[in-house]
Structure formats: structure tokens, C-alpha cells
Amino acid sequence: MGQSVIPTLVYADIAAAHDFLARAFGFEPGGVQRDGEGRVVHGEVRTGESVIWLHRVIAEHKLASPASLGSASSGLVVYVDDLDAHCDQARRAGAVIEREPEDMPYGQREYGARDPEGHRWWFAAPLQPTNEPIADG
């Protein structure tokens, strides 16, 4: 087996995050696992061939949700097929849209969002070539 990367995001409410990520961002639900006392300790969602782990807050390991910190230090970029429809779905499901869909000079259309616990998400789609000739400078 080759190397693979599994992003891990920390949430205070894993079950709510799991359901939100599926509803708002269209991720495939991967379920939640509970400990012997019934507390949710792990969750997963999938997009394409990628999995994202949802981890619980653990103070002794210095794992905290951005909601408790007041800021996020990172985020994830996810490529989608229909960016504008994706943004509309995320907005309807309660995602905070930080940046509306916009064509970027580096060849993609993208928008930025935050989930209810403050994790940053960017969604993108490659721009289609315009077949316009490049002007001579």
C-alpha cells in the first residue's frame, strides 16, 4: 500500500458535524463511533476516494475545535463538479459563505465557507478554456 493522507478535523459535536458536512457539502456519511458510555468519539465522511476523520476534542492532547479557539489555522480545498450549485446547497444548509464564487486568475472558480464550528473550507472547479486567442503584449 502506498502513502495516503487522511485529514483530521476536531469537533466538539462530532455527530452534528457529521450530519452537517453530508447535508451542506454533499459528503458521503461514513458514520460515527461511540465509546462504551455512548459518547461519540470518532466520525468519518467521504468525498470521492478521500476520507475525512472527525475527531473529538481532547484537552490533554491539545486538540480543540476552532469554535473554542476563536480562529482556524488551516482549511481544506475540495474540488466539485458544479461550484455554483454546491455553494447554493451549502448556503441553504447553514454554511457561512465567506467568499462568493469567483473566477480566479490561476484557472479555477472557487468559494470559501465555514462550518458551524469554524473550520475553513474552499470549494473549487477548474475553469473551462475560453478558446480566445492570447493577445500579444
XYZ file of N, CA and C in Angstrom:
411
model
N 0.852 -1.181 0.000
C 0.000 0.000 0.000
C 0.888 1.230 0.000
N 0.600 2.178 -0.874
C 1.332 3.435 -0.917
C 0.885 4.372 0.183
N 1.460 5.523 0.186
C 1.094 6.516 1.186
C -0.251 7.143 0.861
N -0.952 7.540 1.885
C -2.173 8.312 1.715
C -2.281 9.286 2.883
N -3.047 10.329 2.677
C -3.238 11.359 3.699
C -4.706 11.353 4.092
N -4.975 11.364 5.385
C -6.341 11.462 5.885
C -6.424 12.724 6.740
N -7.096 13.768 6.234
C -7.272 14.963 7.066
C -8.110 14.622 8.291
N -7.749 15.208 9.409
C -8.476 15.002 10.661
C -8.886 16.366 11.198
N -10.189 16.548 11.395
C -10.719 17.801 11.914
C -11.306 17.550 13.293
N -11.091 18.482 14.201
C -11.536 18.329 15.582
C -12.856 19.080 15.780
N -13.828 18.370 16.348
C -15.151 18.932 16.590
C -15.594 18.661 18.020
N -16.263 19.622 18.621
C -16.867 19.429 19.939
C -18.093 18.526 19.823
N -18.826 18.640 18.706
C -20.020 17.820 18.473
C -19.831 17.075 17.155
N -19.217 15.908 17.239
C -18.899 15.117 16.055
C -20.159 14.709 15.298
N -21.191 14.273 16.001
C -22.406 13.818 15.332
C -23.049 14.952 14.530
N -23.142 16.130 15.113
C -23.721 17.278 14.401
C -22.849 17.663 13.214
N -21.529 17.630 13.377
C -20.615 17.954 12.283
C -20.772 16.951 11.150
N -20.835 15.680 11.485
C -21.008 14.612 10.502
C -22.249 14.871 9.656
N -23.368 15.147 10.304
C -24.615 15.365 9.581
C -24.564 16.652 8.753
N -23.972 17.704 9.301
C -23.850 18.968 8.576
C -22.993 18.804 7.328
N -21.850 18.164 7.447
C -20.940 18.006 6.312
C -21.605 17.219 5.174
N -22.418 16.241 5.527
C -23.139 15.482 4.498
C -24.224 16.351 3.862
N -24.980 17.045 4.670
C -26.099 17.858 4.175
C -25.619 19.085 3.400
N -24.680 19.823 3.941
C -24.256 21.092 3.353
C -23.276 20.914 2.204
N -22.296 20.055 2.376
C -21.211 19.948 1.409
C -21.305 18.711 0.525
N -22.336 17.875 0.775
C -22.558 16.724 -0.080
C -21.604 15.570 0.142
N -20.925 15.534 1.282
C -20.041 14.416 1.560
C -20.865 13.172 1.869
N -20.290 12.024 1.565
C -20.951 10.755 1.869
C -20.769 10.468 3.354
N -21.867 10.230 4.086
C -21.732 9.919 5.511
C -20.955 8.624 5.711
N -20.040 8.634 6.664
C -19.258 7.448 6.974
C -19.591 6.875 8.333
N -20.499 7.546 9.045
C -20.919 7.066 10.351
C -20.119 7.651 11.499
N -20.615 7.394 12.694
C -19.952 7.822 13.927
C -19.773 6.608 14.833
N -18.701 6.628 15.607
C -18.441 5.554 16.568
C -18.553 6.113 17.983
N -19.066 5.282 18.863
C -19.281 5.680 20.258
C -18.437 4.812 21.190
N -18.100 5.380 22.338
C -17.377 4.594 23.345
C -18.386 3.775 24.159
N -17.904 3.069 25.161
C -18.746 2.208 25.992
C -19.837 2.950 26.746
N -19.675 4.264 26.907
C -20.679 5.065 27.613
C -21.614 5.794 26.647
N -21.475 5.496 25.339
C -22.365 6.088 24.360
C -21.940 7.432 23.808
N -20.770 7.931 24.211
C -20.286 9.221 23.699
C -19.660 9.025 22.323
N -19.960 9.949 21.426
C -19.361 9.895 20.095
C -17.889 10.275 20.214
N -17.014 9.405 19.699
C -15.569 9.651 19.798
C -14.882 9.749 18.435
N -15.602 9.377 17.371
C -14.994 9.409 16.035
C -16.110 9.436 15.009
N -15.833 10.115 13.894
C -16.764 10.121 12.774
C -15.969 10.178 11.484
N -16.638 9.878 10.384
C -15.992 9.943 9.079
C -16.995 10.412 8.047
N -16.489 11.180 7.077
C -17.225 11.499 5.862
C -16.287 11.228 4.696
N -16.864 11.039 3.521
C -16.055 10.747 2.335
C -16.440 11.679 1.202
N -15.459 11.947 0.368
C -15.688 12.663 -0.878
C -14.809 12.009 -1.927
N -15.433 11.464 -2.945
C -14.666 10.706 -3.931
C -13.946 9.555 -3.247
N -12.645 9.465 -3.482
C -11.829 8.413 -2.872
C -11.238 8.844 -1.530
N -11.527 10.061 -1.105
C -10.918 10.606 0.115
C -11.835 10.460 1.318
N -11.224 10.226 2.452
C -11.947 10.176 3.721
C -11.459 11.327 4.596
N -12.353 11.868 5.395
C -12.018 12.903 6.373
C -12.459 12.375 7.726
N -11.529 12.350 8.671
C -11.855 11.901 10.020
C -12.314 13.080 10.851
N -13.320 12.834 11.673
C -13.842 13.821 12.610
C -13.449 13.344 14.004
N -12.613 14.110 14.656
C -12.023 13.708 15.937
C -12.633 14.514 17.072
N -12.657 13.923 18.235
C -13.203 14.623 19.404
C -12.188 15.585 19.999
N -12.690 16.558 20.706
C -11.861 17.488 21.452
C -11.197 16.716 22.590
N -9.881 16.867 22.738
C -9.153 16.227 23.842
C -8.149 17.250 24.374
N -8.448 17.824 25.514
C -7.601 18.883 26.077
C -6.179 18.395 26.347
N -6.009 17.178 26.861
C -4.667 16.707 27.197
C -3.775 16.512 25.974
N -4.391 16.379 24.799
C -3.621 16.278 23.553
C -3.610 17.600 22.786
N -4.163 18.625 23.430
C -4.258 19.969 22.833
C -4.985 19.941 21.493
N -6.066 19.162 21.428
C -6.925 19.123 20.261
C -8.198 19.889 20.587
N -8.439 20.959 19.841
C -9.590 21.824 20.102
C -10.289 22.171 18.802
N -11.557 22.461 18.910
C -12.345 22.931 17.772
C -12.047 24.410 17.548
N -12.063 24.871 16.298
C -11.887 26.310 16.058
C -12.921 27.150 16.803
N -14.100 26.575 17.078
C -15.133 27.319 17.795
C -14.656 27.746 19.176
N -13.870 26.912 19.837
C -13.390 27.247 21.183
C -12.148 28.138 21.141
N -11.468 28.163 19.999
C -10.246 28.957 19.861
C -10.511 30.362 19.319
N -11.634 30.524 18.631
C -11.939 31.816 18.036
C -11.318 32.027 16.664
N -10.567 31.045 16.180
C -9.993 31.140 14.838
C -9.597 29.742 14.358
N -9.412 29.652 13.044
C -8.940 28.400 12.445
C -7.542 28.645 11.906
N -6.689 27.648 11.961
C -5.317 27.809 11.476
C -5.083 27.114 10.140
N -6.116 26.463 9.614
C -5.968 25.749 8.353
C -7.345 25.515 7.749
N -7.364 24.865 6.610
C -8.625 24.530 5.965
C -8.383 23.509 4.884
N -9.445 23.079 4.250
C -9.361 22.077 3.205
C -9.926 22.631 1.910
N -9.327 22.225 0.792
C -9.824 22.557 -0.539
C -10.403 21.278 -1.139
N -11.620 21.384 -1.643
C -12.303 20.237 -2.239
C -12.764 20.644 -3.632
N -12.429 19.838 -4.639
C -12.883 20.095 -5.994
C -14.264 19.478 -6.185
N -15.163 20.248 -6.803
C -16.531 19.809 -7.050
C -16.872 20.032 -8.518
N -17.929 19.380 -8.986
C -18.316 19.489 -10.392
C -19.037 20.798 -10.706
N -20.048 21.147 -9.943
C -20.852 22.345 -10.206
C -20.709 23.280 -9.015
N -19.749 24.176 -9.097
C -19.392 25.024 -7.965
C -20.550 25.898 -7.498
N -21.249 26.539 -8.416
C -22.313 27.454 -8.016
C -23.472 26.719 -7.347
N -23.853 25.557 -7.872
C -24.897 24.750 -7.245
C -24.431 24.269 -5.870
N -23.154 23.911 -5.759
C -22.608 23.466 -4.482
C -22.696 24.585 -3.446
N -22.340 25.797 -3.853
C -22.404 26.948 -2.950
C -23.841 27.200 -2.498
N -24.790 27.120 -3.426
C -26.201 27.315 -3.071
C -26.656 26.276 -2.057
N -26.258 25.016 -2.256
C -26.622 23.945 -1.323
C -26.019 24.215 0.051
N -24.750 24.589 0.091
C -24.083 24.867 1.365
C -24.764 26.019 2.095
N -25.112 27.067 1.372
C -25.780 28.228 1.977
C -27.133 27.823 2.568
N -27.922 27.069 1.792
C -29.242 26.628 2.272
C -29.125 25.766 3.524
N -28.034 24.998 3.642
C -27.843 24.106 4.790
C -27.233 24.824 5.995
N -26.923 26.115 5.851
C -26.438 26.880 7.001
C -24.953 27.144 7.046
N -24.214 26.807 5.990
C -22.784 27.138 5.976
C -22.633 28.658 5.886
N -21.629 29.181 6.538
C -21.307 30.593 6.431
C -20.447 30.760 5.180
N -20.968 31.462 4.187
C -20.223 31.694 2.951
C -19.361 32.930 3.158
N -18.052 32.720 3.213
C -17.118 33.825 3.456
C -16.710 34.541 2.182
N -16.728 33.815 1.085
C -16.394 34.426 -0.192
C -17.268 33.772 -1.255
N -17.990 34.600 -1.974
C -18.881 34.128 -3.029
C -18.070 33.499 -4.166
N -18.707 32.647 -4.976
C -17.995 32.056 -6.110
C -17.370 33.133 -7.001
N -16.122 32.879 -7.374
C -15.372 33.857 -8.144
C -14.377 33.138 -9.050
N -14.244 33.638 -10.278
C -13.223 33.124 -11.195
C -11.876 33.681 -10.773
N -10.908 32.798 -10.608
C -9.591 33.204 -10.149
C -8.610 33.212 -11.326
N -7.588 34.080 -11.256
C -6.646 34.181 -12.371
C -5.783 32.932 -12.568
N -5.781 32.023 -11.600
C -4.971 30.818 -11.721
C -5.769 29.630 -12.262
N -6.920 29.925 -12.937
C -7.597 28.887 -13.695
C -8.664 28.087 -12.987
N -9.196 28.597 -11.888
C -10.300 27.884 -11.269
C -11.322 28.866 -10.715
N -12.528 28.377 -10.528
C -13.606 29.127 -9.877
C -13.701 28.549 -8.474
N -13.853 29.417 -7.468
C -13.878 28.917 -6.098
C -14.721 29.800 -5.197
N -15.108 29.222 -4.050
C -15.758 29.988 -2.991
C -15.251 29.476 -1.653
N -15.428 30.293 -0.616
C -14.976 29.930 0.716
C -16.138 29.863 1.685
N -16.077 28.908 2.622
C -17.145 28.717 3.599
C -16.568 28.278 4.937
N -17.374 28.417 5.965
C -17.055 27.866 7.290
C -18.207 26.985 7.737
N -17.849 25.905 8.438
C -18.885 25.049 9.010
C -19.271 25.612 10.380
N -20.273 25.037 11.055
C -20.741 25.610 12.325
C -19.691 25.706 13.435
N -18.627 24.906 13.379
C -17.594 25.006 14.402
C -16.397 25.835 13.944
N -16.488 26.435 12.768
C -15.465 27.373 12.324
C -14.362 26.827 11.446
N -14.431 25.568 11.056
C -13.434 25.038 10.121
C -13.600 25.733 8.787
N -12.474 26.048 8.138
C -12.495 26.727 6.843
C -12.479 25.710 5.709
N -13.302 25.980 4.721
C -13.437 25.123 3.548
C -13.382 26.003 2.310
N -12.680 25.539 1.300
C -12.704 26.180 -0.005
C -13.117 25.120 -1.003
N -14.048 25.468 -1.851
C -14.508 24.565 -2.896
C -14.137 25.183 -4.229
N -13.707 24.346 -5.176
C -13.178 24.857 -6.434
C -13.557 23.946 -7.590
N -13.534 24.540 -8.774
C -13.741 23.800 -10.019
C -12.867 24.453 -11.070
N -12.223 23.651 -11.915
C -11.380 24.252 -12.959
C -12.233 25.052 -13.936
N -11.690 26.174 -14.382
C -12.363 26.963 -15.405
C -12.181 26.293 -16.756
N -13.182 26.370 -17.577
C -13.095 25.822 -18.925
C -12.313 26.797 -19.794
N -11.443 26.306 -20.651
C -10.722 27.214 -21.554
C -11.709 27.976 -22.436
N -11.391 29.228 -22.695
C -12.294 30.065 -23.484
C -12.032 29.966 -24.967
N -10.915 29.382 -25.364
C -10.507 29.298 -26.767
C -10.315 30.671 -27.403
N -10.151 31.685 -26.567
C -9.855 33.019 -27.092
C -8.359 33.123 -27.324
N -7.965 33.790 -28.424
C -6.526 33.935 -28.658
C -5.892 34.808 -27.593
N -4.672 34.484 -27.267
C -3.910 35.277 -26.292
C -3.356 36.490 -27.005
N -3.639 37.642 -26.426
C -3.170 38.902 -27.052
C -1.669 39.020 -26.929
N -1.064 39.527 -27.961
C 0.371 39.792 -27.918
C 0.608 41.022 -27.062
N 1.634 40.968 -26.242
C 1.915 42.031 -25.303
C 2.827 43.007 -25.846
